[in-house]
Coordinates of C-alpha atoms and ligand atoms in Angstrom, one line a residue:
M129 CA 168.7 -155.8 -188.7
L130 CA 172.5 -155.0 -188.5
T131 CA 173.8 -151.7 -190.0
M132 CA 177.4 -151.4 -191.2
A133 CA 179.4 -148.2 -191.9
S134 CA 183.0 -147.5 -192.7
S135 CA 185.1 -145.8 -190.1
P136 CA 188.6 -144.2 -190.2
N137 CA 190.4 -147.5 -189.4
G138 CA 188.0 -150.0 -190.9
L139 CA 184.3 -150.8 -190.3
T140 CA 181.7 -150.4 -187.6
V141 CA 178.6 -152.6 -187.2
R142 CA 175.7 -151.8 -185.0
A143 CA 174.2 -155.0 -183.4
P144 CA 170.8 -154.6 -181.9
A145 CA 169.1 -156.6 -179.2
K146 CA 166.0 -158.6 -179.9
V147 CA 162.8 -159.2 -178.0
N148 CA 160.7 -162.3 -178.4
L149 CA 157.2 -160.8 -178.5
T150 CA 155.8 -164.3 -178.5
L151 CA 157.6 -167.7 -177.9
R152 CA 155.8 -171.0 -178.3
V153 CA 157.6 -174.3 -177.7
L154 CA 156.0 -176.8 -180.2
G155 CA 157.9 -179.9 -179.1
T156 CA 161.3 -181.6 -178.7
R157 CA 163.3 -182.4 -181.8
P158 CA 165.4 -185.5 -182.4
D159 CA 168.6 -183.4 -182.0
G160 CA 167.5 -182.5 -178.5
Y161 CA 166.7 -178.9 -179.3
H162 CA 163.2 -177.5 -179.0
A163 CA 161.0 -176.7 -182.0
L164 CA 159.9 -173.0 -181.7
E165 CA 157.6 -170.5 -183.1
S166 CA 158.5 -166.9 -182.1
L167 CA 157.6 -163.4 -183.3
V168 CA 160.9 -161.6 -182.8
A169 CA 161.6 -157.9 -183.2
G170 CA 164.9 -156.0 -183.2
V171 CA 164.9 -153.1 -180.7
T172 CA 166.8 -149.9 -180.2
L173 CA 169.4 -151.2 -177.7
F174 CA 172.7 -151.8 -179.5
D175 CA 176.2 -153.2 -179.1
T176 CA 178.8 -151.7 -181.5
L177 CA 181.5 -153.8 -183.1
H178 CA 184.6 -152.0 -184.5
L179 CA 186.7 -154.0 -187.0
A180 CA 190.2 -153.2 -188.4
L181 CA 192.6 -155.4 -190.4
D182 CA 195.5 -156.8 -188.4
D183 CA 198.0 -159.7 -188.5
G184 CA 196.6 -161.5 -185.5
M185 CA 193.1 -161.9 -184.0
S186 CA 192.2 -159.9 -181.0
L187 CA 189.0 -158.7 -179.2
A188 CA 188.7 -156.0 -176.6
C189 CA 185.4 -155.4 -174.7
S190 CA 184.2 -152.1 -173.2
G191 CA 180.8 -150.6 -172.3
A192 CA 178.3 -150.9 -169.4
A193 CA 177.5 -154.5 -170.1
A194 CA 181.2 -155.7 -170.5
G195 CA 181.3 -157.3 -167.1
A196 CA 182.4 -160.8 -165.9
D197 CA 179.4 -162.4 -167.7
V198 CA 180.8 -161.6 -171.1
P199 CA 183.2 -164.5 -171.9
A200 CA 186.7 -163.7 -173.0
G201 CA 188.8 -165.6 -175.6
D202 CA 187.3 -168.2 -177.9
A203 CA 184.2 -168.7 -175.7
N204 CA 183.1 -165.2 -177.0
L205 CA 180.8 -165.7 -179.9
V206 CA 182.5 -162.9 -181.8
L207 CA 185.8 -164.7 -181.9
R208 CA 184.1 -168.0 -182.6
A209 CA 182.4 -166.3 -185.6
A210 CA 185.8 -165.0 -186.8
R211 CA 187.3 -168.5 -186.5
V212 CA 184.5 -170.1 -188.4
L213 CA 184.6 -167.6 -191.2
R214 CA 188.4 -167.8 -191.4
E215 CA 188.4 -171.6 -191.6
T216 CA 185.5 -171.7 -194.1
C217 CA 187.1 -169.2 -196.5
G218 CA 190.8 -170.0 -195.9
V219 CA 191.5 -166.4 -194.8
G220 CA 195.2 -165.6 -193.9
E221 CA 194.8 -162.2 -192.4
G222 CA 193.4 -161.3 -189.0
A223 CA 191.5 -158.5 -187.4
R224 CA 191.5 -156.2 -184.4
L225 CA 188.0 -156.2 -182.9
A226 CA 186.6 -153.9 -180.3
L227 CA 183.2 -154.5 -178.9
E228 CA 181.2 -151.8 -177.1
K229 CA 178.8 -153.9 -175.0
H230 CA 175.5 -152.4 -173.9
I231 CA 173.2 -155.4 -174.3
P232 CA 173.3 -157.3 -171.0
P233 CA 174.2 -161.0 -171.4
G234 CA 172.0 -163.9 -170.1
R235 CA 168.8 -161.8 -170.1
G236 CA 167.2 -163.1 -173.4
F237 CA 168.1 -160.2 -175.6
G238 CA 170.4 -162.3 -177.9
G239 CA 173.3 -159.9 -177.5
G240 CA 176.0 -162.5 -178.0
S241 CA 174.3 -163.8 -181.1
S242 CA 173.8 -160.3 -182.5
D243 CA 177.5 -159.7 -181.9
A244 CA 178.4 -162.9 -183.7
A245 CA 176.2 -161.9 -186.7
A246 CA 177.9 -158.5 -186.7
A247 CA 181.3 -160.2 -186.8
L248 CA 180.3 -162.4 -189.7
V249 CA 178.9 -159.5 -191.7
G250 CA 181.8 -157.1 -190.8
L251 CA 184.6 -159.6 -191.4
N252 CA 183.0 -160.8 -194.6
A253 CA 183.4 -157.2 -195.8
L254 CA 186.8 -156.6 -194.2
W255 CA 188.4 -159.8 -195.6
D256 CA 186.4 -159.6 -198.8
T257 CA 185.3 -163.2 -198.5
G258 CA 182.2 -162.5 -200.6
L259 CA 179.7 -164.8 -198.8
G260 CA 176.0 -164.1 -199.3
R261 CA 173.6 -163.5 -196.5
E262 CA 172.3 -167.1 -196.8
E263 CA 175.8 -168.6 -196.5
L264 CA 176.5 -166.4 -193.6
A265 CA 173.3 -167.5 -191.9
R266 CA 174.2 -171.1 -192.4
L267 CA 177.6 -170.5 -190.7
G268 CA 175.8 -168.4 -188.1
A269 CA 173.5 -171.3 -187.2
T270 CA 176.6 -173.4 -186.3
I271 CA 177.5 -170.8 -183.7
G272 CA 174.1 -170.3 -182.1
S273 CA 170.4 -170.9 -182.8
D274 CA 169.7 -167.1 -182.8
V275 CA 172.5 -165.9 -185.0
P276 CA 170.7 -166.2 -188.4
L277 CA 167.9 -164.0 -186.9
F278 CA 170.2 -161.0 -186.7
L279 CA 171.3 -161.4 -190.4
G280 CA 167.6 -160.9 -191.4
P281 CA 165.1 -158.1 -191.2
P282 CA 164.1 -156.4 -188.0
L283 CA 160.8 -158.2 -187.6
A284 CA 160.5 -162.0 -188.3
V285 CA 158.8 -165.2 -187.3
M286 CA 161.4 -167.7 -186.1
R287 CA 160.9 -171.4 -186.4
G288 CA 162.8 -174.7 -186.2
R289 CA 165.4 -174.4 -183.5
G290 CA 165.5 -170.7 -184.3
E291 CA 167.4 -170.8 -187.5
E292 CA 164.3 -170.7 -189.9
I293 CA 163.6 -167.0 -190.4
E294 CA 160.4 -165.8 -192.1
P295 CA 160.5 -162.0 -192.7
A296 CA 157.4 -160.3 -191.4
R297 CA 156.0 -156.9 -192.1
G298 CA 154.4 -154.9 -189.3
R299 CA 154.3 -151.4 -187.9
S300 CA 154.1 -150.5 -184.3
S301 CA 154.2 -147.3 -182.4
W302 CA 154.7 -148.9 -179.0
H303 CA 157.2 -147.7 -176.5
L304 CA 159.0 -150.6 -174.8
V305 CA 160.3 -150.7 -171.3
L306 CA 163.1 -153.2 -171.2
A307 CA 163.8 -154.3 -167.6
W308 CA 166.3 -156.8 -166.3
P309 CA 167.4 -158.1 -162.9
D310 CA 170.9 -158.3 -161.6
F311 CA 171.1 -162.1 -162.4
G312 CA 171.0 -163.8 -165.8
L313 CA 169.6 -167.2 -166.7
S314 CA 171.3 -169.9 -168.8
T315 CA 169.3 -170.8 -171.9
A316 CA 170.2 -174.4 -171.6
D317 CA 169.1 -174.5 -167.9
V318 CA 165.8 -172.9 -168.8
Y319 CA 165.0 -175.4 -171.5
A320 CA 166.0 -178.2 -169.2
A321 CA 163.6 -176.9 -166.6
Y322 CA 160.9 -176.6 -169.3
D323 CA 161.4 -180.4 -169.9
R324 CA 160.9 -181.1 -166.2
L325 CA 157.6 -179.2 -166.0
P326 CA 154.3 -181.0 -166.9
A327 CA 153.5 -180.7 -170.6
K328 CA 151.2 -177.9 -171.4
E329 CA 148.1 -178.3 -173.5
D330 CA 148.3 -177.3 -177.1
G331 CA 146.6 -174.2 -178.4
G332 CA 146.8 -170.6 -177.5
P333 CA 147.8 -167.5 -179.5
S334 CA 150.3 -167.8 -182.4
A335 CA 152.9 -165.3 -183.8
A336 CA 150.4 -164.4 -186.6
D337 CA 147.8 -163.4 -184.0
L338 CA 150.1 -160.8 -182.5
L339 CA 151.5 -159.7 -185.9
D340 CA 147.9 -158.7 -186.8
R341 CA 147.7 -156.5 -183.7
L342 CA 151.1 -154.8 -183.8
D343 CA 149.6 -151.6 -185.2
G344 CA 146.9 -151.5 -182.5
L345 CA 147.0 -150.3 -178.9
A346 CA 149.7 -151.9 -176.8
R347 CA 147.3 -152.8 -174.0
E348 CA 145.2 -154.8 -176.4
A349 CA 148.2 -157.1 -177.1
K350 CA 148.2 -158.4 -173.5
P351 CA 146.6 -161.8 -174.3
F352 CA 149.0 -162.4 -177.2
L353 CA 152.4 -161.9 -175.5
V354 CA 152.9 -165.5 -174.5
N355 CA 156.2 -167.1 -173.7
D356 CA 156.1 -170.8 -173.0
L357 CA 159.5 -170.6 -171.2
E358 CA 158.3 -168.3 -168.5
P359 CA 157.2 -171.0 -166.0
A360 CA 160.5 -172.7 -166.5
A361 CA 162.4 -169.4 -166.0
D362 CA 160.3 -168.8 -162.9
S363 CA 161.1 -172.2 -161.5
I364 CA 164.9 -171.5 -161.8
R365 CA 164.5 -167.9 -160.5
G366 CA 163.0 -169.2 -157.3
A367 CA 162.5 -166.5 -154.7
R368 CA 164.6 -163.9 -156.6
P369 CA 162.6 -160.9 -157.8
G370 CA 160.2 -161.4 -160.8
L371 CA 159.7 -158.3 -162.9
R372 CA 156.3 -159.2 -164.3
A373 CA 154.7 -158.4 -160.9
V374 CA 156.6 -155.1 -160.5
L375 CA 155.6 -153.9 -164.0
E376 CA 152.0 -155.0 -163.7
A377 CA 151.7 -153.4 -160.2
A378 CA 152.8 -150.1 -161.8
G379 CA 150.0 -150.3 -164.3
A380 CA 151.6 -152.1 -167.3
E381 CA 149.2 -154.6 -169.0
A382 CA 151.1 -155.9 -172.1
V383 CA 154.1 -157.5 -170.3
G384 CA 156.2 -160.3 -171.6
M385 CA 159.4 -162.2 -170.9
T386 CA 162.0 -162.2 -173.7
G387 CA 163.7 -165.4 -174.8
S388 CA 164.6 -167.6 -171.8
G389 CA 164.7 -164.6 -169.5
S390 CA 165.6 -163.1 -167.2
A391 CA 164.5 -159.8 -168.8
Y392 CA 161.0 -158.6 -169.3
F393 CA 159.4 -155.9 -171.5
A394 CA 156.3 -153.9 -171.2
A395 CA 154.6 -152.3 -174.2
A396 CA 153.2 -148.8 -173.7
D397 CA 151.1 -146.5 -175.9
T398 CA 152.8 -143.4 -174.6
E399 CA 156.3 -142.5 -173.6
A400 CA 154.9 -141.1 -170.2
D401 CA 153.5 -144.6 -169.3
A402 CA 156.8 -146.2 -170.3
R403 CA 158.8 -143.8 -168.2
R404 CA 156.5 -144.4 -165.2
W405 CA 156.8 -148.2 -165.5
A406 CA 160.6 -147.9 -165.9
D407 CA 160.8 -145.9 -162.7
A408 CA 158.8 -148.5 -160.9
A409 CA 161.0 -151.3 -162.2
R410 CA 164.2 -149.4 -161.1
S411 CA 162.7 -148.9 -157.7
G412 CA 162.2 -152.7 -157.6
G413 CA 166.0 -153.2 -158.3
A414 CA 165.9 -153.7 -162.1
T415 CA 168.0 -151.9 -164.7
T416 CA 165.8 -150.4 -167.4
Y417 CA 166.0 -149.1 -171.0
L418 CA 163.4 -147.3 -173.0
A419 CA 163.3 -148.7 -176.6
R420 CA 161.3 -148.9 -179.8
L421 CA 160.9 -151.7 -182.2
L422 CA 163.2 -151.4 -185.2
G423 CA 161.5 -151.5 -188.5
D424 CA 159.3 -149.4 -190.8
G425 CA 159.4 -145.8 -189.7
I426 CA 161.7 -146.2 -186.7
E427 CA 165.0 -147.3 -188.0
Q428 CA 168.0 -146.7 -185.8
Q429 CA 166.5 -144.2 -183.3
E430 CA 168.0 -144.7 -179.9
I431 CA 166.2 -143.6 -176.7
S432 CA 167.6 -143.9 -173.2
P433 CA 165.7 -143.7 -170.0
Ligands
C5P290 O1 171.8 -172.7 -179.9 P1 172.2 -172.1 -178.6 O2 173.7 -172.5 -178.3 O3 172.0 -170.7 -178.5 O4 171.4 -172.8 -177.5 C1 171.7 -172.9 -176.2 C2 171.0 -174.1 -175.5 O5 169.6 -173.8 -175.4 C3 171.1 -175.4 -176.3 O6 172.2 -176.1 -175.9 C4 169.8 -176.1 -175.9 O7 170.0 -176.7 -174.6 C5 168.8 -175.0 -175.7 N1 168.0 -174.7 -176.9 C6 166.9 -175.6 -177.1 N2 166.1 -175.4 -178.2 C7 166.3 -174.3 -179.0 C8 167.3 -173.4 -178.8 C9 168.2 -173.6 -177.7 O8 166.7 -176.6 -176.4 N3 165.5 -174.1 -180.0

């Protein structure tokens, strides 16, 4: 779901956000991670990574989401991806990287993982290291569970700890309101909270159930937008504002939480509905973005609120 283009000084990679339209936790794995099944879609909210050859390695961040929550130095997944590729392929040269950050971190949009995937793809081209997508995905999985997702198509079913990607085909004309509060949630904390909650009963809708309905009306998808991590995210959020209630009070029916939160999305059949619900979420203190699902028909169209 990444797109790469050459630029005057090197390369530019557009790194989209993702939304987990469904997320089922199927159990705990021997390695301590959780086994998942999730229908995941790329959406039209992007970071942009600029890459140019250089002697050393450097990363500069700019953009609306480049605040204190975006780690600097080697804790940034972009630099970690660069180091992993350099060490794996014995690369001698470096790169000057500039990241325009619009995907807010800690909200469940996978921005850091998308940036890491963009770094792998961009540096693989810049340094001419010649790795295939599968090799890049294997390296990506060592950086974060979500990284391989971004090296695949814009719609996929994710399994395992997130690294098993099954491409999916689907068309949807939904308008998505993305809404996030002024606090993020740590993925590790949300999974730990999930383990403290009583085990849920098996059953409920699967990724395939929603996939069959992506081309239908958004409001009919309501029963299928399940995210098993939502009660865990709620338990950490405590009394801080929950966006599900705000979006539903404004009239949204198909509302879901993405990833481990704290962001929510609402699927609308018309842009007018989406704008109305976004207004309500902003009045409730959230930041919003109107997006579409990437994929057939809608490729790289960008819509802002
Ligand atoms: O792989 P990643 O570093 O993105 O995961 C962050 C944390 O989220 C992990 O350390 C783990 O606690 C939790 N996690 C999990 N099961 C998954 C993915 C992540 O328990 N499938």
